[in-house]
Tab-separated table of C-alpha atoms in Angstrom:
chain	number	residue	atom	x	y	z
D	1	UNK	CA	-8.148	169.750	49.241
D	2	UNK	CA	-8.847	167.542	52.210
D	3	UNK	CA	-12.249	166.454	50.832
D	4	UNK	CA	-10.713	165.356	47.575
D	5	UNK	CA	-8.134	163.505	49.471
D	6	UNK	CA	-10.706	161.630	51.409
D	7	UNK	CA	-12.871	160.845	48.270
D	8	UNK	CA	-9.615	159.534	46.691
D	9	UNK	CA	-8.877	157.177	49.743
D	10	UNK	CA	-12.473	156.099	49.847
D	11	UNK	CA	-12.956	155.371	46.150
D	12	UNK	CA	-9.309	154.764	45.038
D	13	UNK	CA	-10.142	151.665	42.813
D	14	UNK	CA	-12.654	153.637	40.799
D	15	UNK	CA	-10.208	156.702	40.244
D	16	UNK	CA	-7.348	154.053	39.399
D	17	UNK	CA	-9.905	152.608	37.017
D	18	UNK	CA	-10.504	155.909	35.222
D	19	UNK	CA	-7.594	156.097	32.822
D	20	UNK	CA	-7.822	152.465	31.889
D	21	UNK	CA	-11.576	152.790	31.210
D	22	UNK	CA	-10.530	155.893	28.985
D	23	UNK	CA	-7.891	153.712	27.080
D	24	UNK	CA	-10.523	151.195	26.715
D	25	UNK	CA	-12.798	153.721	25.211
D	26	UNK	CA	-9.997	154.975	22.874
D	27	UNK	CA	-9.504	151.213	21.578
D	28	UNK	CA	-13.221	150.300	21.277
D	29	UNK	CA	-14.103	153.386	19.339
D	30	UNK	CA	-10.941	152.827	16.865
D	31	UNK	CA	-11.968	149.200	16.371
D	32	UNK	CA	-15.605	150.166	15.787
D	33	UNK	CA	-14.607	152.904	13.264
D	34	UNK	CA	-12.395	150.280	11.438
D	35	UNK	CA	-14.922	147.757	11.054
D	36	UNK	CA	-17.573	150.290	9.929
D	37	UNK	CA	-15.262	151.306	7.253
D	38	UNK	CA	-15.420	147.800	5.833
D	39	UNK	CA	-18.589	146.101	7.146
D	40	UNK	CA	-21.161	145.072	6.102
D	41	UNK	CA	-20.666	144.684	2.388
D	42	UNK	CA	-24.404	145.198	2.051
D	43	UNK	CA	-26.698	147.752	3.462
D	44	UNK	CA	-28.347	146.369	6.925
D	45	UNK	CA	-31.321	148.049	8.499
D	46	UNK	CA	-34.242	149.974	7.075
D	47	UNK	CA	-33.209	151.858	3.899
D	48	UNK	CA	-32.478	154.545	3.140
D	49	UNK	CA	-31.365	156.102	6.273
D	50	UNK	CA	-32.000	153.637	9.313
D	51	UNK	CA	-28.939	151.171	9.085
D	52	UNK	CA	-25.557	151.096	7.951
D	53	UNK	CA	-23.226	149.934	5.105
D	54	UNK	CA	-19.675	149.648	5.174
D	55	UNK	CA	-18.043	153.193	3.923
D	56	UNK	CA	-15.690	151.395	1.379
D	57	UNK	CA	-18.428	148.957	-0.157
D	58	UNK	CA	-20.951	151.988	0.035
D	59	UNK	CA	-18.789	154.210	-1.967
D	60	UNK	CA	-17.214	151.390	-4.126
D	61	UNK	CA	-17.954	152.732	-7.474
D	62	UNK	CA	-16.427	156.063	-6.636
D	63	UNK	CA	-13.477	154.347	-4.762
D	64	UNK	CA	-12.860	152.225	-7.718
D	65	UNK	CA	-12.733	154.938	-9.867
D	66	UNK	CA	-10.272	156.972	-7.890
D	67	UNK	CA	-7.967	153.953	-7.563
D	68	UNK	CA	-8.474	153.285	-11.233
D	69	UNK	CA	-7.507	156.867	-12.160
D	70	UNK	CA	-4.464	156.686	-9.879
D	71	UNK	CA	-3.550	153.210	-11.640
D	72	UNK	CA	-3.885	154.358	-15.168
D	73	UNK	CA	-2.644	157.826	-14.837
D	74	UNK	CA	0.284	157.231	-12.647
D	75	UNK	CA	1.081	153.735	-12.151
D	76	UNK	CA	0.560	151.727	-15.319
D	77	UNK	CA	1.179	152.228	-18.945
D	78	UNK	CA	-0.530	149.176	-20.479
D	79	UNK	CA	1.391	149.967	-23.827
D	80	UNK	CA	4.636	149.382	-22.057
D	81	UNK	CA	3.421	146.328	-20.296
D	82	UNK	CA	2.322	144.644	-23.548
D	83	UNK	CA	5.680	145.720	-25.229
D	84	UNK	CA	7.252	143.293	-22.893
D	85	UNK	CA	5.474	140.225	-24.879
D	86	UNK	CA	8.314	138.688	-27.352
D	87	UNK	CA	6.317	137.418	-30.366
D	88	UNK	CA	8.731	134.832	-31.094
D	89	UNK	CA	8.393	133.458	-27.395
D	90	UNK	CA	4.670	133.657	-27.375
D	91	UNK	CA	4.421	131.860	-30.600
D	92	UNK	CA	6.678	129.085	-29.242
D	93	UNK	CA	4.596	129.018	-26.187
D	94	UNK	CA	1.219	128.573	-28.116
D	95	UNK	CA	2.681	126.398	-30.986
D	96	UNK	CA	0.959	123.024	-30.147
D	97	UNK	CA	-2.269	124.432	-28.770
D	98	UNK	CA	-2.359	126.895	-31.806
D	99	UNK	CA	-1.804	124.174	-34.372
D	100	UNK	CA	-4.830	122.203	-32.710
D	101	UNK	CA	-6.982	125.213	-32.653
D	102	UNK	CA	-6.147	125.989	-36.321
D	103	UNK	CA	-7.008	122.337	-37.319
D	104	UNK	CA	-10.182	122.459	-35.372
D	105	UNK	CA	-11.487	125.966	-36.712
D	106	UNK	CA	-10.409	125.004	-40.208
D	107	UNK	CA	-12.111	121.566	-40.635
D	108	UNK	CA	-15.220	122.940	-38.836
D	109	UNK	CA	-15.647	125.963	-41.091
D	110	UNK	CA	-14.930	123.874	-44.312
D	111	UNK	CA	-17.226	121.096	-43.263
D	112	UNK	CA	-20.104	123.524	-42.291
D	113	UNK	CA	-19.725	125.988	-45.335
D	114	UNK	CA	-18.536	123.721	-48.067
D	115	UNK	CA	-19.392	120.336	-46.983
D	116	UNK	CA	-19.406	119.014	-50.532
D	117	UNK	CA	-15.812	120.115	-51.400
D	118	UNK	CA	-14.591	118.843	-48.185
D	119	UNK	CA	-16.276	115.345	-48.532
D	120	UNK	CA	-14.897	114.921	-52.100
D	121	UNK	CA	-11.335	115.711	-51.077
D	122	UNK	CA	-8.964	112.896	-50.512
D	123	UNK	CA	-7.577	112.620	-47.109
D	124	UNK	CA	-4.306	113.655	-47.940
D	125	UNK	CA	-5.607	116.774	-49.802
D	126	UNK	CA	-7.506	117.645	-46.735
D	127	UNK	CA	-4.344	117.415	-44.524
D	128	UNK	CA	-2.264	119.255	-46.985
D	129	UNK	CA	-4.914	122.072	-46.923
D	130	UNK	CA	-4.939	122.090	-42.766
D	131	UNK	CA	-1.190	122.020	-43.047
D	132	UNK	CA	-1.012	125.092	-45.290
D	133	UNK	CA	-3.292	127.014	-43.072
D	134	UNK	CA	-1.517	125.876	-39.798
D	135	UNK	CA	1.779	127.090	-41.471
D	136	UNK	CA	0.421	130.575	-41.490
D	137	UNK	CA	-0.277	130.452	-37.706
D	138	UNK	CA	2.780	131.961	-36.447
D	139	UNK	CA	2.549	134.924	-38.806
D	140	UNK	CA	-1.028	135.380	-37.802
D	141	UNK	CA	-0.112	135.332	-34.076
D	142	UNK	CA	2.795	138.209	-34.692
D	143	UNK	CA	0.228	140.257	-36.758
D	144	UNK	CA	-2.462	139.824	-34.125
D	145	UNK	CA	0.036	141.115	-31.530
D	146	UNK	CA	1.223	144.183	-33.823
D	147	UNK	CA	-2.337	144.969	-34.399
D	148	UNK	CA	-3.489	145.020	-30.942
D	149	UNK	CA	-0.553	147.218	-29.927
D	150	UNK	CA	-1.121	149.504	-32.659
D	151	UNK	CA	-4.869	149.827	-32.098
D	152	UNK	CA	-4.633	149.289	-28.071
D	153	UNK	CA	-6.826	152.197	-27.502
D	154	UNK	CA	-9.453	151.002	-29.700
D	155	UNK	CA	-9.725	147.312	-28.456
D	156	UNK	CA	-9.056	147.755	-24.784
D	157	UNK	CA	-10.184	149.978	-21.972
D	158	UNK	CA	-8.222	149.360	-18.954
D	159	UNK	CA	-10.044	151.952	-16.795
D	160	UNK	CA	-13.484	150.490	-17.560
D	161	UNK	CA	-12.150	147.025	-17.021
D	162	UNK	CA	-10.554	147.825	-13.737
D	163	UNK	CA	-13.832	149.818	-12.513
D	164	UNK	CA	-16.180	147.207	-13.475
D	165	UNK	CA	-14.017	144.200	-11.764
D	166	UNK	CA	-13.733	146.276	-8.504
D	167	UNK	CA	-17.299	147.483	-8.461
D	168	UNK	CA	-19.033	144.063	-9.212
D	169	UNK	CA	-16.646	142.399	-6.457
D	170	UNK	CA	-16.930	144.701	-3.390
D	171	UNK	CA	-15.253	142.241	-1.332
D	172	UNK	CA	-12.212	142.578	-3.750
D	173	UNK	CA	-12.383	146.354	-3.329
D	174	UNK	CA	-12.518	145.897	0.598
D	175	UNK	CA	-9.548	143.741	0.577
D	176	UNK	CA	-7.550	145.896	-1.665
D	177	UNK	CA	-7.718	148.583	0.689
D	178	UNK	CA	-7.751	146.584	3.927
D	179	UNK	CA	-4.636	144.544	3.030
D	180	UNK	CA	-2.613	147.536	2.192
D	181	UNK	CA	-3.762	149.378	5.262
D	182	UNK	CA	-3.705	146.572	7.774
D	183	UNK	CA	-0.691	148.101	9.871
D	184	UNK	CA	-2.416	151.507	9.823
D	185	UNK	CA	-5.570	149.923	11.134
D	186	UNK	CA	-3.363	148.428	14.054
D	187	UNK	CA	-1.911	151.738	14.511
D	188	UNK	CA	-5.294	153.322	14.881
D	189	UNK	CA	-6.398	150.995	17.540
D	190	UNK	CA	-3.134	151.342	19.491
D	191	UNK	CA	-3.252	154.997	19.325
D	192	UNK	CA	-6.651	154.887	20.894
D	193	UNK	CA	-5.185	153.155	23.800
D	194	UNK	CA	-2.507	155.746	24.228
D	195	UNK	CA	-4.304	158.762	23.681
D	196	UNK	CA	-7.134	157.407	25.756
D	197	UNK	CA	-5.217	156.472	28.779
D	198	UNK	CA	-3.337	160.073	28.648
D	199	UNK	CA	-6.773	161.944	28.367
D	200	UNK	CA	-8.205	159.703	31.198
D	201	UNK	CA	-5.600	160.731	33.576
D	202	UNK	CA	-6.664	164.332	33.155
D	203	UNK	CA	-10.205	163.249	33.369
D	204	UNK	CA	-9.650	161.728	36.605
D	205	UNK	CA	-8.064	164.864	37.943
D	206	UNK	CA	-10.971	166.992	36.833
D	207	UNK	CA	-13.308	164.573	38.428
D	208	UNK	CA	-11.640	164.439	41.660
D	209	UNK	CA	-11.454	168.491	41.849
D	210	UNK	CA	-15.071	168.893	40.588
D	211	UNK	CA	-17.084	165.826	41.112
D	212	UNK	CA	-19.345	167.214	38.313
D	213	UNK	CA	-21.428	164.457	36.815
D	214	UNK	CA	-21.145	165.848	33.322
D	215	UNK	CA	-17.259	165.689	33.454
D	216	UNK	CA	-17.162	161.770	32.722
D	217	UNK	CA	-19.386	161.669	29.678
D	218	UNK	CA	-18.159	164.928	28.213
D	219	UNK	CA	-14.624	163.507	28.465
D	220	UNK	CA	-15.658	160.197	27.255
D	221	UNK	CA	-17.272	161.776	24.373
D	222	UNK	CA	-14.082	164.016	23.820
D	223	UNK	CA	-11.854	160.937	24.131
D	224	UNK	CA	-13.828	159.145	21.283
D	225	UNK	CA	-13.940	162.173	19.127
D	226	UNK	CA	-10.340	163.415	19.622
D	227	UNK	CA	-8.569	160.205	19.338
D	228	UNK	CA	-10.407	159.092	16.212
D	229	UNK	CA	-9.567	162.290	14.403
D	230	UNK	CA	-5.969	162.508	15.787
D	231	UNK	CA	-5.071	158.786	15.063
D	232	UNK	CA	-6.406	159.210	11.215
D	233	UNK	CA	-4.379	162.318	10.913
D	234	UNK	CA	-1.155	160.513	12.111
D	235	UNK	CA	-1.511	157.926	9.455
D	236	UNK	CA	-1.008	160.604	6.691
D	237	UNK	CA	0.951	163.575	8.181
D	238	UNK	CA	3.547	164.628	8.255
D	239	UNK	CA	4.058	163.688	4.527
D	240	UNK	CA	7.681	164.223	4.647
D	241	UNK	CA	10.109	163.162	7.655
D	242	UNK	CA	10.091	165.847	10.273
D	243	UNK	CA	13.021	165.795	12.785
D	244	UNK	CA	12.479	166.985	16.399
D	245	UNK	CA	15.804	166.582	18.159
D	246	UNK	CA	16.793	162.813	17.575
D	247	UNK	CA	13.265	161.779	17.025
D	248	UNK	CA	11.778	161.878	13.317
D	249	UNK	CA	8.100	162.146	12.599
D	250	UNK	CA	6.207	160.939	9.671
D	251	UNK	CA	2.978	159.641	8.560
D	252	UNK	CA	2.911	155.731	9.151
D	253	UNK	CA	1.454	155.222	5.679
D	254	UNK	CA	4.383	157.378	4.125
D	255	UNK	CA	6.792	155.596	6.166
D	256	UNK	CA	5.503	152.281	4.672
D	257	UNK	CA	5.848	153.287	0.981
D	258	UNK	CA	8.157	150.437	0.012
D	259	UNK	CA	5.883	147.731	1.796
D	260	UNK	CA	2.723	149.264	0.498
D	261	UNK	CA	4.024	149.552	-3.065
D	262	UNK	CA	4.948	145.879	-3.077
D	263	UNK	CA	1.511	144.712	-1.584
D	264	UNK	CA	-0.561	146.973	-3.897
D	265	UNK	CA	1.285	145.820	-6.934
D	266	UNK	CA	0.846	142.302	-6.129
D	267	UNK	CA	-2.735	142.341	-5.417
D	268	UNK	CA	-3.484	144.304	-8.476
D	269	UNK	CA	-1.477	142.043	-10.617
D	270	UNK	CA	-2.905	138.884	-9.138
D	271	UNK	CA	-6.700	139.973	-8.826
D	272	UNK	CA	-7.356	142.801	-11.256
D	273	UNK	CA	-4.835	143.147	-14.173
D	274	UNK	CA	-4.458	139.270	-14.702
D	275	UNK	CA	-3.968	137.659	-18.075
D	276	UNK	CA	-7.586	136.231	-18.188
D	277	UNK	CA	-9.229	139.700	-16.794
D	278	UNK	CA	-7.434	141.546	-19.812
D	279	UNK	CA	-8.246	138.920	-22.393
D	280	UNK	CA	-11.788	138.983	-21.022
D	281	UNK	CA	-12.028	142.721	-21.288
D	282	UNK	CA	-10.648	142.589	-24.967
D	283	UNK	CA	-13.230	139.850	-26.078
D	284	UNK	CA	-16.292	141.179	-23.944
D	285	UNK	CA	-15.546	144.825	-23.201
D	286	UNK	CA	-17.118	147.910	-24.780
D	287	UNK	CA	-14.563	147.925	-27.623
D	288	UNK	CA	-14.719	144.123	-28.412
D	289	UNK	CA	-16.329	144.798	-31.803
D	290	UNK	CA	-12.940	146.445	-32.907
D	291	UNK	CA	-10.863	143.331	-31.903
D	292	UNK	CA	-13.545	141.186	-33.825
D	293	UNK	CA	-12.875	143.384	-36.891
D	294	UNK	CA	-9.091	143.035	-36.550
D	295	UNK	CA	-9.266	139.325	-36.175
D	296	UNK	CA	-11.644	138.763	-39.224
D	297	UNK	CA	-9.237	141.118	-41.346
D	298	UNK	CA	-6.368	138.758	-40.501
D	299	UNK	CA	-8.500	135.700	-40.936
D	300	UNK	CA	-9.659	136.929	-44.347
D	301	UNK	CA	-5.953	137.636	-45.419
D	302	UNK	CA	-4.869	134.159	-44.342
D	303	UNK	CA	-7.909	132.622	-46.299
D	304	UNK	CA	-6.955	134.589	-49.595
D	305	UNK	CA	-3.346	133.392	-49.208
D	306	UNK	CA	-4.776	129.955	-49.890
D	307	UNK	CA	-5.524	130.436	-53.643
D	308	UNK	CA	-6.669	127.119	-54.533
D	309	UNK	CA	-9.328	127.282	-51.891
D	310	UNK	CA	-10.361	130.782	-52.891
D	311	UNK	CA	-10.854	129.764	-56.397
D	312	UNK	CA	-13.277	126.888	-55.614
D	313	UNK	CA	-15.689	129.016	-53.322
D	314	UNK	CA	-18.046	131.683	-54.491
D	315	UNK	CA	-17.752	135.276	-53.213
D	316	UNK	CA	-20.689	135.125	-50.877
D	317	UNK	CA	-19.871	131.766	-49.464
D	318	UNK	CA	-16.130	132.547	-49.111
D	319	UNK	CA	-17.054	135.800	-47.235
D	320	UNK	CA	-19.241	133.693	-44.976
D	321	UNK	CA	-16.479	131.311	-44.228
D	322	UNK	CA	-14.194	134.009	-43.324
D	323	UNK	CA	-16.613	135.595	-40.910
D	324	UNK	CA	-17.061	132.061	-39.243
D	325	UNK	CA	-13.444	131.344	-39.086
D	326	UNK	CA	-12.796	134.887	-37.492
D	327	UNK	CA	-15.746	133.923	-35.071
D	328	UNK	CA	-14.449	130.641	-34.222
D	329	UNK	CA	-10.914	131.732	-33.777
D	330	UNK	CA	-12.125	134.422	-31.110
D	331	UNK	CA	-13.870	131.718	-29.328
D	332	UNK	CA	-10.826	129.381	-29.294
D	333	UNK	CA	-8.630	132.346	-28.170
D	334	UNK	CA	-9.098	132.028	-24.224
D	335	UNK	CA	-8.531	128.323	-24.190
D	336	UNK	CA	-5.522	128.541	-26.673
D	337	UNK	CA	-4.083	131.501	-24.609
D	338	UNK	CA	-4.337	129.777	-21.267
D	339	UNK	CA	-1.165	127.852	-22.237
D	340	UNK	CA	0.788	130.865	-22.525
D	341	UNK	CA	-0.642	132.452	-19.228
D	342	UNK	CA	2.474	131.631	-17.189
D	343	UNK	CA	4.890	133.270	-19.742
D	344	UNK	CA	2.443	136.288	-20.154
D	345	UNK	CA	2.116	137.016	-16.382
D	346	UNK	CA	5.935	136.702	-16.350
D	347	UNK	CA	6.719	138.840	-19.184
D	348	UNK	CA	4.249	141.625	-18.343
D	349	UNK	CA	5.172	141.562	-14.716
D	350	UNK	CA	2.540	144.026	-13.838
D	351	UNK	CA	3.296	143.692	-10.023
D	352	UNK	CA	6.888	145.130	-10.613
D	353	UNK	CA	5.931	147.791	-12.873
D	354	UNK	CA	3.296	149.146	-10.441
D	355	UNK	CA	5.743	148.809	-7.234
D	356	UNK	CA	8.492	150.783	-9.208
D	357	UNK	CA	5.926	153.537	-10.263
D	358	UNK	CA	4.580	153.922	-6.743
D	359	UNK	CA	7.877	154.536	-5.184
D	360	UNK	CA	8.349	157.273	-7.555
D	361	UNK	CA	4.998	159.070	-6.553
D	362	UNK	CA	4.963	162.508	-4.674
D	363	UNK	CA	3.915	161.852	-0.997
D	364	UNK	CA	0.581	163.565	-1.874
D	365	UNK	CA	0.024	161.336	-4.852
D	366	UNK	CA	0.927	158.319	-2.765
D	367	UNK	CA	-1.470	159.486	0.052
D	368	UNK	CA	-4.192	159.438	-2.599
D	369	UNK	CA	-3.950	155.724	-2.811
D	370	UNK	CA	-5.402	155.371	0.773
D	371	UNK	CA	-6.930	158.615	1.667
D	372	UNK	CA	-10.240	158.286	-0.051
D	373	UNK	CA	-11.171	155.352	1.980
D	374	UNK	CA	-10.963	157.437	5.012
D	375	UNK	CA	-12.420	160.579	3.641
D	376	UNK	CA	-15.804	159.256	2.565
D	377	UNK	CA	-18.134	159.690	5.549
D	378	UNK	CA	-15.000	160.211	8.014
D	379	UNK	CA	-16.984	162.640	10.152
D	380	UNK	CA	-19.506	159.769	10.715
D	381	UNK	CA	-16.713	157.573	12.008
D	382	UNK	CA	-15.438	160.170	14.381
D	383	UNK	CA	-19.208	160.976	15.594
D	384	UNK	CA	-19.652	157.376	16.453
D	385	UNK	CA	-16.544	157.172	18.456
D	386	UNK	CA	-17.608	160.429	20.310
D	387	UNK	CA	-21.288	158.760	20.980
D	388	UNK	CA	-19.592	155.676	22.271
D	389	UNK	CA	-17.406	157.453	24.439
D	390	UNK	CA	-20.054	159.708	25.850
D	391	UNK	CA	-22.359	156.683	26.666
D	392	UNK	CA	-19.255	154.984	28.376
D	393	UNK	CA	-18.723	158.017	30.489
D	394	UNK	CA	-22.479	158.054	31.486
D	395	UNK	CA	-21.897	154.480	32.801
D	396	UNK	CA	-18.883	155.439	34.714
D	397	UNK	CA	-20.868	158.429	36.361
D	398	UNK	CA	-23.574	155.694	37.534
D	399	UNK	CA	-20.816	153.763	39.009
D	400	UNK	CA	-19.110	156.651	40.727
D	401	UNK	CA	-22.410	158.064	42.225
D	402	UNK	CA	-24.020	154.784	42.787
């Protein structure tokens, strides 16, 4: 005991520093683990093994599929969202741009496919014909909405759209996970400090009693491993509140359910399920041909309703005109719909729908929102923490014995 006290008196600054060094190890290993989850976006090093790519970007496709599965299975019924759109309101919102689009399409198609008829018509007759077609536009909008709702599964694949969006833009996937888990990341780093300091006190006592060189690197590695593992566990468990005396324990992510639901809903609404993205998926997605068929059918019925025009055009030419009108109507759809984007976003209210559904998830389902980001290559993150802790422990030995 006298030898121990003598060594403490002689090297007390080093002994006093040990718990703080251990706390630093705990913090640094957590920060490294956090950054390794998200950075770099692309593989850096010599492929395939010598190097690193962030866990989330590396497994982006799988994580996007998991997130989208949760979204489409538990959080969002796209039929319910589209049912919020009022045909009367949307028609009023689109009235002027729709009339301009119809005028443009009708004049272009007639001039292209029946130039002689169009040129010999008096200006007044041309205008009357355009006005007649324009008068059918509101009905066309209502029927278009009804057809899309009725055949929604045939014209829109929300899961494919969301996976494609998140997979193509890895930075978006990283932001989606990082923004909703920012407090958990800060919690990881703090826990590294607290746990590291506590283990550092034990480490100091063991070193004082044994002066065994392997104590410091072993404890350093243990601090890196254990604090990484424990901090990740404490994010998610216990899933339900557990009362111990006056203290209530619950995984931090579970405690933040309301905040996470609001953040996640807003991010999905603003970055993934936007009006433009949905429209793009309908027009260019794997089921776009079905939408084209719906529009062509509606346009065909509208043209057939203009009997004087139909009588003056042969069957083949009339069919070509219908197809051209449908094609041009689809081309005009994105620019026309943009005028109603504000109403559509407000009416569908994707953020609120997702938030409400997330609050109704079971704790296990809710955990599935973030847990896959940690589960992929989690052992590598913990192992890196152990290696860093071991190396820092070796440096401490050099200081103590040097």
